Tab-separated table of C-alpha atoms in Angstrom:
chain	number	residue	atom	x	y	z
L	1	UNK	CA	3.450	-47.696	-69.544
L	2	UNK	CA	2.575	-50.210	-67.035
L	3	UNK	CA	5.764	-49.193	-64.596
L	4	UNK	CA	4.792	-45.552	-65.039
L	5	UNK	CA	1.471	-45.757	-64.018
L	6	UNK	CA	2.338	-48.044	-61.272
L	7	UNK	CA	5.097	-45.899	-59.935
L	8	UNK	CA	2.547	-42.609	-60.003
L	9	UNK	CA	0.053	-44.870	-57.705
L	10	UNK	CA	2.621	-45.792	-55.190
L	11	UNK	CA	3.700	-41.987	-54.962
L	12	UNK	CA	-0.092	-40.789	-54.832
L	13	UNK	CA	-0.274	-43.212	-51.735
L	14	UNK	CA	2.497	-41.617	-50.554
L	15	UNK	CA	1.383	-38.392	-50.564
L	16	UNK	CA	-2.244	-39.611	-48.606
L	17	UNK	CA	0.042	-40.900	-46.348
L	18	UNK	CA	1.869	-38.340	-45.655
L	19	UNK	CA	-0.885	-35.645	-45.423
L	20	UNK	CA	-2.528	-37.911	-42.879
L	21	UNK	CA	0.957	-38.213	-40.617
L	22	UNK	CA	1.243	-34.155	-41.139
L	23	UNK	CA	-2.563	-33.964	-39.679
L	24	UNK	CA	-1.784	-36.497	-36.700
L	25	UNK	CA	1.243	-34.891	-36.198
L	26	UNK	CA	0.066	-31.373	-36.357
L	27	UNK	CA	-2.538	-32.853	-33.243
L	28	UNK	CA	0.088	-34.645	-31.271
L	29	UNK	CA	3.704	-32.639	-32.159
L	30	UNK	CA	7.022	-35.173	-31.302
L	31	UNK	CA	5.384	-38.007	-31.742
L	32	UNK	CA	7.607	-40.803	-33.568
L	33	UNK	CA	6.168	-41.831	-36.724
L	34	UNK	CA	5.728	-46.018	-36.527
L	35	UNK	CA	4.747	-47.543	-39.219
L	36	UNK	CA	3.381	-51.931	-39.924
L	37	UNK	CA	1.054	-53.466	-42.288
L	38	UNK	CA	1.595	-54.861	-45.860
L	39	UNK	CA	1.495	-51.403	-47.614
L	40	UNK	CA	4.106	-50.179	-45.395
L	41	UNK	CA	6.370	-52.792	-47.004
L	42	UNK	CA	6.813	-50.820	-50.276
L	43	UNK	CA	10.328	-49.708	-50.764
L	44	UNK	CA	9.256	-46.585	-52.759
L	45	UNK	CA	7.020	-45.381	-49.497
L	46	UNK	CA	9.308	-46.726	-46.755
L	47	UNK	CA	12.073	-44.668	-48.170
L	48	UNK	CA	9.798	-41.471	-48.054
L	49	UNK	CA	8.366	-41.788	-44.662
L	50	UNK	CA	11.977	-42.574	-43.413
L	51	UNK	CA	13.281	-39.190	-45.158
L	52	UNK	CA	10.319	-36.630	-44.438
L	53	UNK	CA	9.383	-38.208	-40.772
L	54	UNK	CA	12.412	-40.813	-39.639
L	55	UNK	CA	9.558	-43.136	-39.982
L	56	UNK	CA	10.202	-46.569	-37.719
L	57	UNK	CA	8.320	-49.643	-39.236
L	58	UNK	CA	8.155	-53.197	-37.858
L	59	UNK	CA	9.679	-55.721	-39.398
L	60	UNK	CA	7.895	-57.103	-42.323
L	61	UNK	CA	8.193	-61.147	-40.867
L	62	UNK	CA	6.299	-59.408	-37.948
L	63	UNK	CA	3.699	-57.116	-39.156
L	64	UNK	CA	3.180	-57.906	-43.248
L	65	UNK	CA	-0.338	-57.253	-43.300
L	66	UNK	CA	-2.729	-55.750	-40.853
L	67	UNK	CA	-2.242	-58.413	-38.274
L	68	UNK	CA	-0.288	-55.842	-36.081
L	69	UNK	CA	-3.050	-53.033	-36.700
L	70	UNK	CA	-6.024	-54.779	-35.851
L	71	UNK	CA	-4.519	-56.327	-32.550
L	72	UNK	CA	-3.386	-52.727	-31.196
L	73	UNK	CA	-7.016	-52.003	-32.077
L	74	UNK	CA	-8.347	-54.801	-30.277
L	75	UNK	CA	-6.507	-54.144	-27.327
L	76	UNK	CA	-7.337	-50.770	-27.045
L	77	UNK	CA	-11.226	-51.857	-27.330
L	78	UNK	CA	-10.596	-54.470	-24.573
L	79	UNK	CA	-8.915	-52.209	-22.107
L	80	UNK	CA	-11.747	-49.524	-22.631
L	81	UNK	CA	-14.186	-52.430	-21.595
L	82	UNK	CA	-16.351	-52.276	-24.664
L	83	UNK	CA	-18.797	-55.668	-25.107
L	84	UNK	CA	-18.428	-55.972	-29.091
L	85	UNK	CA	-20.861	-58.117	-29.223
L	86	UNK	CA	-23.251	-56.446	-28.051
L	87	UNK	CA	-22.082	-53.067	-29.800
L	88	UNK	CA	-23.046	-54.649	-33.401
């Protein structure tokens, strides 16, 4: 069915998810697991990443796409002094 085949998506996301967070956290051990964007929303992946990692995610009003993302990103790229224009 439509539901099941839905459901198995949203826990094979999960899982992708959560082998990346085991890989950063493997690299950088103790560090909290925060978690934005619109995917992050999903009730079925929120409640995993809360139980295997105590997973802390921003507000949805705040961070429902990948607004937040891209603007850490940004920042990062400003403070390193990078001309993105001239890196295209």
């Amino acid at each position: 069915s439509a539901s099941n085949i839905a459901f198995f998506v949203l826990k094979s996301i999960t899982e992708v998810l959560c082998s990346a967070i085991e890989k950063a956290l493997s690299m950088h051990p103790g560090t909290p697991v925060l978690c934005a964007g619109g995917v992050m929303s999903n009730s079925i992946i929120r409640s995993e990443l809360e139980k295997r990692y105590g997973a802390i995610f921003a507000q949805p009003a705040y961070a429902s796409d990948n607004a937040a993302g891209i603007a850490l990103l940004a920042a990062r790229v400003f403070r390193k002094g990078v001309d993105v224009v001239a890196a295209k």
